[in-house]
Amino acid sequence: MTHDAHQKVKASHLKRNAYLYVRQSTLRQVLENTESTQRQYALRQQAVALGWPLDRVIVIDTDLGQSGASAADRQGFQRLVTEVSLARAGIVLGLEVSRLARNSMDWHRLLEICALTDTLILDEDGVYDPAHFNDRLLLGLKGTMSEAELHVLRARLQGGIRNKARRGELFVRPAMGFVYNADGKLVIDPDQQVQQSVRVLFETFRRTGSAMATVKFFAEQGLQFPRRVHTGANKGDTVWAGLEHSRVLRILHNPRYTGAFVYGRTHTRKTVDGDCVIERVPPEEWEVLIREKHAGYIDWEEYERNQRHLRDNCQSYGADRRKSPPREGPALLQGLLLCGCCGKRMTVRYHSRRGQLSPDYVCQREGIEHAEAICQHIPGSNIDEAVGNLLVEAVTPVTLEVALAVQQELQSRLEEADRLRQQQVERSRYEAELARRRYLRVDPDNRLVADSLEADWNAKLKMLAEAQELCERQREQDRKAVDDQQRAAILSLASSFPQLWRDPAMPDRERKRIVRLLLEDVTLVRSDGIMLHLRFKGGAQRTIQLPLPLRSWEQRQTSKEAVAEIDRLLDLHTYPEIAAKLNECGMNSGEGNPFTARIVAGIQRRYGLRSRYDRLRAAGLLTLEEIAQVLHLSTTRVKIWLRHGLLCGHAYNNSNACLYEHPGENPPRKAQGVRYSKRLPPTQVVAARTVEVQCEA
Ligand SMILES: [Zn+2]
């Protein structure tokens, strides 16, 4: 320690604490660079030599294993800055400036605070007072150099990596299904089971067009997928486990399966608070793309097709959202509809009518976005029906071919799965054999080892038995399924696609998948009617014009014929009689129920039909009072006469109130004591008059 150093340290500094900052960039350095760590801790002695008592030298070593490239996440450094800014630190100790900060900004901020709070800085070369211009200049230079060092180091490494990548020779961790051979070339994994598994994955996606369906297929068939252990004691081993959705996506998105070498698919960016985020780079900006660098599982065209499929399937909202995969609901055109007014994709909404789900197609995105009325809302059930009819018409001639292809594919798929399971059995057998040999080779007296090897052998034998059993069981199942039900179903498909299409047992999702095989998209416009433009896969187009569907109240309206009939019958009959007549003819009310007197009365009122009373009055019939006056009788006697058939009355309402026909020139006589039956019954006259009434009305 020089004299100069001692001069800079004053009593005011010694009153405060000394802070020793210890850091190593990575955990590996912490473990392996113990020398450097020790040197850093030894700096404590320098502080003691300058006059600080040992218990006042505070060590901050919480940042061991943290890079100095940024102050974010370095809690120790942040604590150091806090202590300095609160003027609790007399001196800050660090082995080199680079230990404190590899980032000029962090470093200069620390220097400035040190200068303001009169805090010294000590490194291996000496003591500095940041308040002095010369010292600050030197420290600043050191900080800049340290940052530059990091940059140069990184640039050199990155340059080497880029150069290798440009030639396509950079060693990157091989994707599952590939290995490096002895010459350092990437080749397809010679392990048949691994190879087959990857191939089945691609084939399943080709067939189903959905990553989730691929996962389901593997799960249903009890197939496992290989994965490689990247860390730990078993690094490099291949283990087998169920296939996951994320793994399928990773494989489908990875262009290396086409045999291409790619570099720069992701990009690391720093955020404002110093965190790193990994961003995906669009394919056209990849740094290196060398196609057909090595053998692959699929070709580039298929890779691009897969990317398109995955984008179409994407459920999230956004500019890249295209179609959605078929779901369970009955809306046939779900995910295929475009709005003919604004060009946006239309969505499905369901409502329940008479216990059945009925789809509505709506274009509401813009409306929701801007809180306005929605663009279009079209009831979908008759649209679905029209499209279904069109497809049945279009598909019939090719059904046989489709059916045969389907059957063939089913067969080959099952064989493939069976082959994979067989391989699993083979592998288990091999492992059991290996365990057996290991057990046989051990010295029988060495009980400890022998026991554990025996246990291992037993476990392997158990796994073998399980694999065999699974294989047998699945094979049995597959055989049964194809032999009985499916073959019959396929054959019936060949003969009658329309029947199958209308089969209520067919799940809606399957129907929708058929639609997707045939249709590209459907554009809907609602104006006077509904206009449907269909685009088929091959490029053909069809337009269908449909009438606007009835509104729900219109659907429940009484038919025009029934109303006309009621109008006609009102001349002759009362409401209950009319209801009975209509029911006899098999007519129903708007809601599909039999007619009742009440319904008929309601219809008469609502449609403004002339009431029976008005009709009878118009035909010249008399009220009770009027006829009583004509005959000079009391109203009670009129009713009695009516009951005994001396007068002719017509009921006009439900409670049998009547209007009376005029008794004519020769009315029945009042004859006390004569039986009613003996008096003149005006039957002939009444019959003639009734006919007249009908004609007038
Ligand atoms: Zn629209």
XYZ file of C-alpha atoms and ligand atoms in Angstrom:
698
model
C 0.000 0.000 0.000
C 1.563 3.276 -1.078
C 1.824 6.427 0.913
C -0.513 8.071 -1.589
C -3.228 5.599 -0.788
C -2.981 6.333 2.907
C -3.207 10.046 2.171
C -6.524 9.680 0.422
C -8.086 7.805 3.322
C -9.223 10.323 5.893
C -10.754 9.999 9.330
C -14.181 10.778 7.833
C -13.854 7.728 5.605
C -12.745 5.503 8.434
C -15.818 6.463 10.436
C -17.965 4.801 7.817
C -17.986 1.145 6.697
C -15.909 -0.465 4.008
C -17.871 -2.531 1.453
C -16.262 -5.408 -0.364
C -18.125 -6.479 -3.464
C -17.537 -10.068 -4.579
C -18.945 -11.447 -7.847
C -18.397 -14.251 -10.330
C -20.232 -14.260 -13.663
C -21.505 -17.819 -13.668
C -22.056 -20.647 -11.240
C -19.449 -22.663 -13.082
C -16.872 -19.929 -12.397
C -17.890 -19.946 -8.749
C -17.182 -23.672 -8.631
C -14.045 -23.746 -10.753
C -12.408 -20.315 -10.392
C -11.943 -20.622 -6.654
C -8.613 -18.815 -6.906
C -10.241 -15.640 -8.184
C -12.952 -15.837 -5.537
C -10.337 -16.191 -2.840
C -8.411 -13.207 -4.185
C -11.578 -11.192 -4.028
C -12.203 -12.123 -0.413
C -8.528 -11.409 0.407
C -9.098 -7.788 -0.514
C -10.559 -7.462 2.959
C -7.012 -7.365 4.311
C -6.251 -4.274 2.224
C -9.081 -2.435 3.915
C -7.711 -3.494 7.278
C -4.281 -2.247 6.231
C -5.816 1.143 5.398
C -7.237 1.381 8.905
C -10.711 -0.178 8.893
C -11.353 -2.628 11.693
C -12.159 -6.085 10.299
C -15.703 -6.099 11.669
C -16.482 -2.896 9.761
C -15.572 -4.437 6.411
C -18.882 -5.632 5.041
C -18.808 -8.272 2.334
C -21.531 -8.214 -0.300
C -21.415 -11.549 -2.099
C -25.032 -12.183 -3.009
C -24.196 -11.748 -6.701
C -22.029 -14.820 -7.029
C -23.099 -16.428 -10.281
C -24.511 -13.213 -11.795
C -23.138 -11.559 -14.913
C -21.907 -7.975 -14.591
C -23.356 -6.984 -17.945
C -26.377 -5.368 -16.340
C -27.397 -4.132 -12.923
C -30.818 -5.787 -13.224
C -31.158 -8.886 -11.038
C -27.947 -8.015 -9.226
C -29.332 -7.357 -5.807
C -25.883 -7.110 -4.235
C -24.851 -4.339 -6.603
C -28.096 -2.502 -5.984
C -27.545 -2.741 -2.264
C -24.012 -1.405 -2.727
C -25.308 1.610 -4.664
C -27.901 2.245 -1.954
C -25.330 2.127 0.809
C -23.046 4.489 -1.117
C -25.791 6.942 -1.875
C -26.839 7.026 1.797
C -23.232 7.947 2.618
C -22.771 4.892 4.782
C -19.759 3.692 2.788
C -16.262 5.103 3.325
C -14.726 2.911 0.646
C -15.870 0.391 -1.942
C -13.561 -2.522 -2.627
C -13.534 -4.657 -5.742
C -10.811 -6.795 -7.291
C -11.223 -5.140 -10.668
C -13.527 -2.544 -12.018
C -15.076 -5.256 -14.209
C -16.283 -6.997 -11.050
C -18.345 -3.976 -10.165
C -19.903 -3.297 -13.538
C -19.373 -4.406 -17.102
C -21.755 -1.738 -18.208
C -20.524 1.848 -18.554
C -23.844 3.289 -17.555
C -24.004 1.418 -14.238
C -20.353 2.186 -13.614
C -20.520 5.930 -14.232
C -23.616 6.203 -12.105
C -21.744 4.522 -9.246
C -18.764 6.852 -9.766
C -20.972 9.916 -9.674
C -22.674 8.855 -6.463
C -19.287 8.021 -4.938
C -18.045 11.507 -5.826
C -21.103 13.143 -4.298
C -20.945 11.170 -1.070
C -17.146 11.325 -0.804
C -16.666 7.572 -1.048
C -13.351 6.049 -2.092
C -12.907 3.158 -4.489
C -10.201 0.530 -4.127
C -9.095 -2.092 -6.598
C -5.948 -4.186 -6.887
C -3.975 -1.255 -8.286
C -4.742 1.311 -5.644
C -7.143 3.731 -4.020
C -9.101 6.268 -6.025
C -11.121 9.250 -5.007
C -13.869 9.766 -7.597
C -14.123 13.411 -6.522
C -10.683 14.007 -8.060
C -10.762 14.601 -11.776
C -7.704 12.467 -12.575
C -8.950 9.523 -10.569
C -12.404 9.775 -12.085
C -10.908 9.896 -15.566
C -8.886 6.787 -14.863
C -11.813 4.928 -13.341
C -14.010 5.948 -16.250
C -11.399 4.652 -18.657
C -11.139 1.405 -16.762
C -14.902 0.991 -16.919
C -14.963 1.665 -20.648
C -12.110 -0.782 -21.193
C -13.921 -3.407 -19.180
C -17.058 -3.006 -21.249
C -14.997 -3.042 -24.434
C -13.290 -6.218 -23.278
C -16.636 -7.917 -22.930
C -17.706 -6.647 -26.320
C -14.518 -7.801 -28.060
C -14.741 -11.159 -26.389
C -18.315 -11.611 -27.436
C -17.701 -10.326 -30.952
C -14.864 -12.771 -31.400
C -16.965 -15.689 -30.207
C -20.009 -14.580 -32.161
C -17.904 -14.018 -35.267
C -16.627 -17.574 -35.056
C -20.128 -18.915 -34.523
C -21.562 -16.905 -37.414
C -18.792 -17.983 -39.738
C -19.394 -21.614 -38.963
C -23.127 -21.145 -39.234
C -22.781 -19.540 -42.650
C -21.059 -22.676 -43.859
C -23.718 -24.766 -42.139
C -21.143 -26.477 -39.968
C -22.036 -25.053 -36.592
C -22.642 -27.769 -34.055
C -26.105 -27.378 -32.619
C -27.929 -29.779 -30.393
C -29.515 -32.273 -32.812
C -33.297 -32.415 -32.942
C -34.930 -35.674 -31.860
C -34.609 -38.150 -34.695
C -31.175 -36.905 -35.763
C -27.704 -37.750 -34.490
C -24.153 -36.738 -35.380
C -22.213 -39.591 -36.919
C -18.513 -40.294 -36.428
C -17.587 -37.697 -39.096
C -19.533 -35.007 -37.285
C -22.289 -35.004 -39.925
C -25.930 -34.819 -38.928
C -27.785 -37.940 -40.038
C -31.155 -39.548 -39.388
C -31.076 -41.567 -36.171
C -30.234 -45.185 -37.055
C -32.491 -46.341 -34.203
C -35.516 -47.637 -36.125
C -37.960 -47.004 -33.326
C -36.952 -43.365 -32.956
C -37.054 -42.900 -36.705
C -40.474 -44.497 -37.038
C -41.904 -42.448 -34.196
C -40.899 -39.180 -35.862
C -42.266 -40.385 -39.192
C -45.577 -41.397 -37.615
C -45.818 -37.963 -36.012
C -45.474 -36.219 -39.375
C -47.844 -38.642 -41.049
C -50.471 -38.217 -38.371
C -50.301 -34.452 -38.693
C -50.555 -34.791 -42.469
C -53.715 -36.829 -42.008
C -55.415 -34.930 -39.195
C -54.113 -31.422 -39.822
C -53.985 -30.675 -36.120
C -51.274 -30.936 -33.505
C -53.821 -31.792 -30.831
C -55.232 -34.625 -32.930
C -51.693 -35.954 -33.352
C -51.226 -36.021 -29.596
C -54.589 -37.755 -29.213
C -53.685 -40.398 -31.773
C -50.464 -41.230 -29.916
C -52.317 -41.398 -26.616
C -55.133 -43.563 -27.971
C -52.737 -45.978 -29.584
C -50.595 -46.106 -26.440
C -47.534 -44.975 -28.432
C -44.585 -43.326 -26.768
C -42.264 -40.709 -28.151
C -38.504 -40.468 -27.621
C -36.819 -37.564 -25.887
C -33.209 -36.925 -25.062
C -31.845 -36.186 -21.610
C -29.835 -32.970 -21.835
C -28.501 -32.626 -18.322
C -27.548 -34.705 -15.340
C -25.903 -38.058 -14.972
C -27.784 -39.691 -17.870
C -27.032 -36.899 -20.319
C -27.423 -38.020 -23.907
C -29.696 -40.986 -23.133
C -32.955 -41.491 -25.007
C -35.990 -41.997 -22.814
C -39.545 -42.826 -23.868
C -42.641 -41.056 -22.641
C -46.039 -39.835 -23.814
C -46.116 -37.231 -26.567
C -47.040 -33.674 -25.573
C -48.661 -30.905 -27.537
C -45.748 -28.520 -27.112
C -43.342 -31.155 -28.405
C -45.425 -31.710 -31.524
C -45.483 -27.968 -32.168
C -41.725 -27.687 -31.661
C -41.088 -30.482 -34.125
C -43.525 -29.147 -36.702
C -42.043 -25.654 -36.479
C -38.465 -26.916 -36.729
C -37.164 -26.592 -40.305
C -34.310 -28.986 -39.566
C -36.676 -31.894 -40.172
C -36.603 -30.949 -43.851
C -32.829 -31.435 -43.817
C -32.151 -27.691 -43.836
C -29.559 -25.928 -41.739
C -30.940 -22.827 -40.082
C -29.352 -20.196 -37.898
C -30.937 -17.113 -36.374
C -34.512 -18.281 -35.833
C -34.631 -16.424 -32.555
C -33.231 -13.168 -31.364
C -32.430 -12.063 -27.811
C -33.351 -8.554 -26.857
C -32.893 -6.613 -23.629
C -35.863 -4.880 -22.072
C -35.810 -1.583 -20.228
C -35.360 -3.236 -16.849
C -32.456 -5.334 -18.070
C -34.294 -8.640 -18.619
C -33.663 -10.715 -21.718
C -36.521 -11.753 -23.957
C -36.254 -14.255 -26.765
C -38.141 -13.251 -29.879
C -38.973 -15.356 -32.884
C -37.553 -14.009 -36.143
C -39.747 -14.307 -39.269
C -38.355 -16.846 -41.769
C -37.419 -14.216 -44.347
C -35.040 -12.641 -41.804
C -33.262 -15.813 -40.711
C -29.512 -15.274 -40.900
C -28.667 -18.587 -42.481
C -30.902 -21.034 -44.309
C -29.255 -23.803 -46.287
C -31.803 -26.229 -47.685
C -31.048 -29.911 -48.165
C -27.940 -29.795 -46.049
C -28.609 -33.321 -44.828
C -31.257 -36.027 -45.044
C -34.639 -35.061 -43.597
C -38.022 -36.486 -42.708
C -40.159 -34.206 -44.868
C -39.526 -31.888 -47.791
C -39.548 -28.119 -47.672
C -42.953 -27.821 -49.355
C -44.518 -29.972 -46.683
C -42.840 -27.913 -43.997
C -44.342 -24.750 -45.422
C -47.714 -26.424 -45.744
C -47.541 -27.466 -42.090
C -46.745 -23.910 -41.041
C -49.768 -22.711 -42.972
C -51.955 -25.343 -41.330
C -50.779 -24.411 -37.869
C -51.408 -20.744 -38.587
C -54.920 -21.561 -39.791
C -55.584 -23.583 -36.676
C -54.346 -20.798 -34.453
C -57.051 -19.869 -31.958
C -55.673 -16.572 -30.821
C -57.056 -13.360 -32.251
C -54.782 -11.361 -34.452
C -53.896 -10.478 -37.986
C -52.699 -13.989 -38.721
C -55.902 -15.611 -37.556
C -57.460 -17.507 -40.416
C -59.633 -20.529 -40.131
C -60.370 -22.321 -36.909
C -60.347 -26.116 -36.618
C -63.735 -27.876 -36.654
C -65.337 -27.974 -33.238
C -68.213 -29.947 -31.722
C -71.151 -27.584 -32.341
C -73.627 -28.206 -35.161
C -72.793 -25.025 -37.177
C -71.591 -26.604 -40.398
C -69.727 -23.586 -41.732
C -67.984 -22.635 -38.490
C -64.571 -21.218 -39.241
C -65.130 -21.069 -43.006
C -67.297 -17.980 -43.272
C -66.267 -14.598 -44.563
C -68.437 -11.517 -44.278
C -69.463 -10.282 -47.727
C -69.787 -6.724 -46.433
C -66.499 -6.082 -44.685
C -64.366 -9.134 -45.483
C -63.788 -10.125 -41.869
C -64.181 -13.673 -40.600
C -67.621 -14.384 -39.185
C -68.172 -16.145 -35.900
C -70.833 -18.533 -34.697
C -73.367 -17.949 -31.994
C -75.878 -20.585 -30.940
C -79.405 -20.235 -29.690
C -81.739 -22.932 -28.508
C -85.089 -23.389 -30.230
C -87.479 -26.164 -29.239
C -84.671 -27.957 -27.448
C -82.327 -27.856 -30.450
C -79.196 -25.799 -30.936
C -79.513 -23.553 -33.923
C -76.543 -21.559 -35.262
C -76.411 -17.875 -36.102
C -73.567 -16.503 -38.159
C -72.468 -13.077 -37.022
C -69.893 -10.520 -38.105
C -69.378 -8.623 -34.900
C -65.662 -8.020 -34.523
C -65.674 -4.451 -35.826
C -68.875 -3.703 -33.957
C -67.395 -4.838 -30.670
C -64.113 -3.102 -31.381
C -65.737 0.254 -31.953
C -68.885 -0.185 -29.882
C -71.158 0.088 -32.894
C -73.967 -2.013 -34.276
C -72.683 -5.319 -35.602
C -72.152 -5.771 -39.317
C -74.326 -8.818 -40.140
C -76.377 -11.340 -38.240
C -77.779 -14.264 -40.226
C -79.673 -17.297 -38.884
C -77.722 -20.304 -40.057
C -79.924 -23.390 -40.053
C -81.243 -23.127 -43.619
C -77.831 -22.018 -44.870
C -76.335 -25.216 -43.445
C -79.082 -27.225 -45.044
C -78.526 -25.655 -48.468
C -74.767 -26.217 -48.305
C -75.309 -29.807 -47.168
C -77.621 -30.487 -50.105
C -75.130 -28.982 -52.508
C -72.335 -31.156 -51.175
C -74.400 -34.318 -51.330
C -75.132 -33.459 -54.937
C -71.480 -32.747 -55.694
C -69.919 -35.675 -53.914
C -71.940 -38.687 -54.965
C -69.879 -39.868 -57.982
C -66.612 -39.933 -56.088
C -67.787 -41.600 -52.909
C -66.533 -45.035 -53.840
C -63.013 -43.778 -54.399
C -63.079 -41.854 -51.164
C -64.276 -44.911 -49.288
C -61.571 -47.143 -50.684
C -58.849 -44.633 -49.939
C -60.128 -44.263 -46.409
C -60.109 -47.985 -45.835
C -56.635 -48.376 -47.207
C -55.357 -45.572 -45.083
C -56.957 -46.964 -41.949
C -55.298 -50.291 -42.585
C -51.856 -48.860 -43.205
C -52.111 -46.589 -40.194
C -52.891 -49.497 -37.908
C -50.058 -51.555 -39.348
C -47.699 -48.692 -38.761
C -48.748 -48.304 -35.137
C -48.398 -52.030 -34.701
C -44.878 -51.942 -36.105
C -43.941 -49.241 -33.620
C -45.319 -51.211 -30.715
C -43.403 -54.243 -31.917
C -40.239 -52.203 -31.822
C -41.025 -51.170 -28.276
C -41.271 -54.848 -27.367
C -37.960 -55.529 -29.102
C -36.285 -52.783 -27.158
C -37.649 -54.045 -23.856
C -36.477 -57.539 -24.707
C -33.023 -56.245 -25.487
C -32.854 -54.346 -22.213
C -34.028 -57.374 -20.259
C -31.386 -59.488 -21.955
C -28.759 -56.906 -21.104
C -29.826 -56.894 -17.464
C -29.732 -60.686 -17.396
C -26.208 -60.792 -18.769
C -25.082 -58.161 -16.293
C -26.541 -60.228 -13.494
C -24.909 -63.449 -14.680
C -21.513 -61.824 -14.958
C -21.387 -60.608 -11.367
C -19.584 -62.531 -8.660
C -22.347 -64.339 -6.746
C -20.577 -63.671 -3.446
C -20.873 -59.968 -3.990
C -24.411 -59.964 -2.594
C -24.850 -56.182 -2.604
C -24.256 -55.808 -6.320
C -25.933 -59.075 -7.219
C -29.122 -58.086 -5.399
C -29.429 -54.747 -7.099
C -28.701 -56.276 -10.495
C -31.313 -58.928 -9.892
C -33.856 -56.297 -8.984
C -32.963 -54.435 -12.159
C -33.380 -57.597 -14.217
C -36.780 -58.242 -12.658
C -37.916 -54.713 -13.393
C -36.812 -55.044 -17.014
C -38.653 -58.361 -17.350
C -41.788 -56.741 -15.994
C -41.510 -53.918 -18.519
C -41.078 -56.460 -21.294
C -44.201 -58.315 -20.213
C -46.164 -55.063 -20.115
C -45.001 -54.012 -23.561
C -45.907 -57.416 -24.974
C -49.309 -57.328 -23.399
C -50.055 -53.813 -24.667
C -48.969 -54.829 -28.141
C -51.195 -57.912 -28.167
C -54.174 -56.089 -26.729
C -53.998 -53.237 -29.218
C -53.555 -55.614 -32.122
C -56.630 -57.518 -31.039
C -58.598 -54.290 -30.748
C -57.472 -53.000 -34.132
C -58.397 -56.228 -35.815
C -61.844 -56.240 -34.290
C -62.538 -52.625 -35.101
C -61.647 -52.973 -38.770
C -63.237 -56.362 -39.254
C -66.698 -55.728 -37.955
C -67.910 -52.213 -37.575
C -65.619 -50.119 -39.680
C -65.677 -52.305 -42.744
C -69.460 -52.261 -42.693
C -69.493 -48.514 -42.159
C -67.048 -47.935 -45.002
C -68.971 -50.137 -47.377
C -72.192 -48.388 -46.562
C -70.385 -45.070 -47.107
C -69.471 -46.248 -50.567
C -73.070 -46.947 -51.445
C -74.732 -44.015 -49.787
C -72.880 -40.872 -48.956
C -76.100 -38.852 -48.747
C -77.489 -41.243 -46.191
C -74.373 -40.987 -44.095
C -74.392 -37.232 -44.389
C -77.893 -37.096 -42.976
C -77.264 -39.787 -40.394
C -78.033 -38.176 -37.035
C -75.487 -40.478 -35.418
C -72.654 -38.852 -37.343
C -70.886 -36.316 -35.107
C -71.075 -32.711 -36.321
C -67.324 -32.429 -36.132
C -66.901 -35.155 -38.752
C -69.434 -33.502 -41.002
C -67.483 -30.289 -40.699
C -64.254 -32.037 -41.541
C -65.827 -33.338 -44.730
C -66.912 -29.802 -45.578
C -63.359 -28.623 -45.083
C -62.063 -31.234 -47.480
C -64.334 -29.818 -50.144
C -64.728 -26.113 -49.439
C -62.136 -23.378 -49.189
C -64.444 -20.726 -47.785
C -67.956 -19.310 -47.958
C -68.872 -15.643 -48.266
C -72.205 -14.469 -46.893
C -74.185 -11.345 -47.732
C -77.578 -10.471 -46.379
C -79.744 -8.058 -48.356
C -83.250 -8.850 -49.711
C -82.319 -12.496 -49.445
C -79.205 -14.333 -48.375
C -76.442 -14.706 -50.934
C -73.905 -17.508 -50.456
C -70.734 -17.697 -52.518
C -68.958 -21.020 -52.103
C -65.364 -21.592 -53.176
C -64.438 -25.238 -53.627
C -60.938 -26.521 -53.031
C -60.269 -26.977 -56.717
C -61.181 -23.373 -57.446
C -64.742 -23.966 -58.658
C -67.345 -21.524 -57.418
C -71.037 -21.718 -56.750
C -73.564 -19.138 -55.697
C -76.732 -19.944 -53.812
C -79.560 -17.525 -53.251
C -81.774 -18.195 -50.252
C -84.869 -16.348 -49.036
C -84.559 -14.546 -45.745
C -85.530 -16.952 -43.004
C -88.783 -16.387 -41.163
C -88.537 -14.538 -37.915
C -89.513 -16.479 -34.873
C -92.964 -14.858 -34.629
C -93.490 -15.514 -38.326
C -92.696 -19.147 -37.812
C -95.478 -19.365 -35.236
C -98.078 -17.691 -37.395
C -101.343 -19.446 -38.359
C -101.345 -20.492 -41.993
C -103.270 -18.362 -44.495
C -105.440 -21.335 -45.431
C -106.557 -21.837 -41.849
C -107.482 -18.169 -41.513
C -109.497 -18.294 -44.763
C -111.250 -21.416 -43.571
C -112.132 -19.795 -40.266
C -113.459 -16.781 -42.146
C -115.687 -19.078 -44.199
C -116.892 -21.166 -41.250
C -117.765 -18.133 -39.139
C -120.933 -17.705 -41.262
C -122.235 -21.071 -40.172
C -120.696 -22.079 -36.886
C -119.688 -21.002 -33.408
C -116.080 -21.051 -32.251
C -116.096 -24.548 -30.665
C -117.737 -25.973 -33.778
C -115.163 -24.291 -36.026
C -112.294 -25.629 -33.879
C -113.700 -29.138 -34.096
C -114.148 -28.855 -37.907
C -110.566 -27.613 -38.414
C -109.146 -30.385 -36.239
C -111.152 -32.872 -38.269
C -109.435 -31.653 -41.451
C -106.056 -32.147 -39.737
C -105.202 -28.459 -39.540
C -103.026 -27.139 -36.721
C -102.475 -23.798 -35.072
C -99.282 -21.808 -35.774
C -97.524 -23.423 -32.848
C -98.503 -26.860 -34.086
C -101.272 -27.506 -31.541
C -104.920 -28.534 -32.242
C -107.392 -25.658 -32.478
C -109.611 -24.692 -29.544
C -112.513 -22.234 -29.325
C -110.182 -19.765 -27.683
C -107.598 -19.961 -30.426
C -110.291 -19.465 -33.084
C -111.714 -16.445 -31.210
C -108.192 -15.031 -30.929
C -107.566 -15.448 -34.661
C -110.905 -13.801 -35.485
C -109.957 -10.808 -33.364
C -106.350 -10.526 -34.500
C -107.039 -10.854 -38.210
C -109.979 -8.430 -37.980
C -112.475 -10.995 -39.341
C -116.115 -9.942 -39.052
C -117.597 -11.431 -35.892
C -120.369 -13.985 -36.090
C -122.744 -11.560 -34.362
C -122.152 -8.908 -37.017
C -122.598 -11.437 -39.770
C -125.905 -12.698 -38.367
C -127.184 -9.182 -37.787
C -126.197 -8.224 -41.318
C -128.260 -11.187 -42.523
C -131.257 -9.618 -40.783
C -131.493 -11.742 -37.653
C -133.178 -10.236 -34.640
C -131.958 -9.856 -31.100
C -133.846 -11.385 -28.215
C -135.529 -8.084 -27.364
C -136.506 -7.399 -30.964
C -138.152 -10.777 -31.504
C -139.883 -10.513 -28.124
C -141.401 -7.244 -29.353
C -142.441 -8.691 -32.721
C -144.177 -11.629 -31.070
C -145.428 -9.639 -28.073
C -143.793 -12.117 -25.734
C -141.532 -11.832 -22.718
C -137.869 -12.641 -23.340
C -138.155 -15.667 -21.055
C -140.984 -17.053 -23.163
C -138.980 -16.461 -26.361
C -136.257 -18.682 -24.924
C -138.789 -21.350 -24.017
C -140.242 -21.215 -27.544
C -136.747 -21.531 -28.938
C -136.037 -24.541 -26.763
C -139.206 -26.216 -28.071
C -138.376 -25.475 -31.683
C -141.058 -22.902 -32.338
C -138.418 -20.304 -33.200
C -135.130 -20.615 -35.065
C -132.082 -19.126 -33.339
C -128.379 -19.115 -34.120
C -125.780 -19.097 -31.353
C -123.143 -16.402 -31.824
C -120.929 -16.918 -28.786
C -119.640 -19.582 -26.423
C -122.433 -19.077 -23.872
C -125.032 -19.902 -26.507
C -126.603 -16.457 -26.713
C -128.670 -16.466 -29.904
C -129.923 -14.200 -32.653
C -133.343 -15.091 -34.011
C -134.721 -15.437 -37.475
C -137.823 -13.434 -38.226
C -140.854 -15.715 -37.686
C -142.315 -14.500 -41.028
C -145.903 -13.684 -41.961
C -147.264 -16.584 -40.056
C -145.661 -16.744 -36.635
C -146.460 -19.503 -34.182
C -149.483 -18.695 -32.219
C -149.797 -18.048 -28.578
C -152.063 -20.832 -27.510
C -152.584 -21.365 -23.855
C -152.958 -25.007 -22.960
C -151.905 -26.387 -26.385
C -148.819 -28.564 -26.327
C -145.752 -26.942 -27.890
C -145.379 -29.921 -30.205
C -148.843 -29.297 -31.581
C -148.121 -25.696 -32.513
C -146.675 -24.792 -35.931
C -142.958 -25.536 -36.172
C -141.447 -23.167 -38.780
C -138.896 -25.741 -40.051
C -139.254 -25.145 -43.812
C -138.926 -21.416 -43.470
C -135.844 -21.697 -41.283
C -134.002 -23.985 -43.710
C -134.615 -21.557 -46.616
C -133.471 -18.578 -44.581
C -130.226 -20.305 -43.437
C -129.169 -20.794 -47.048
C -129.892 -17.127 -47.680
C -127.698 -16.081 -44.761
C -124.786 -18.074 -46.118
C -125.020 -16.498 -49.535
C -125.154 -12.964 -48.261
C -122.126 -13.413 -46.073
Zn -68.867 -7.719 -41.698
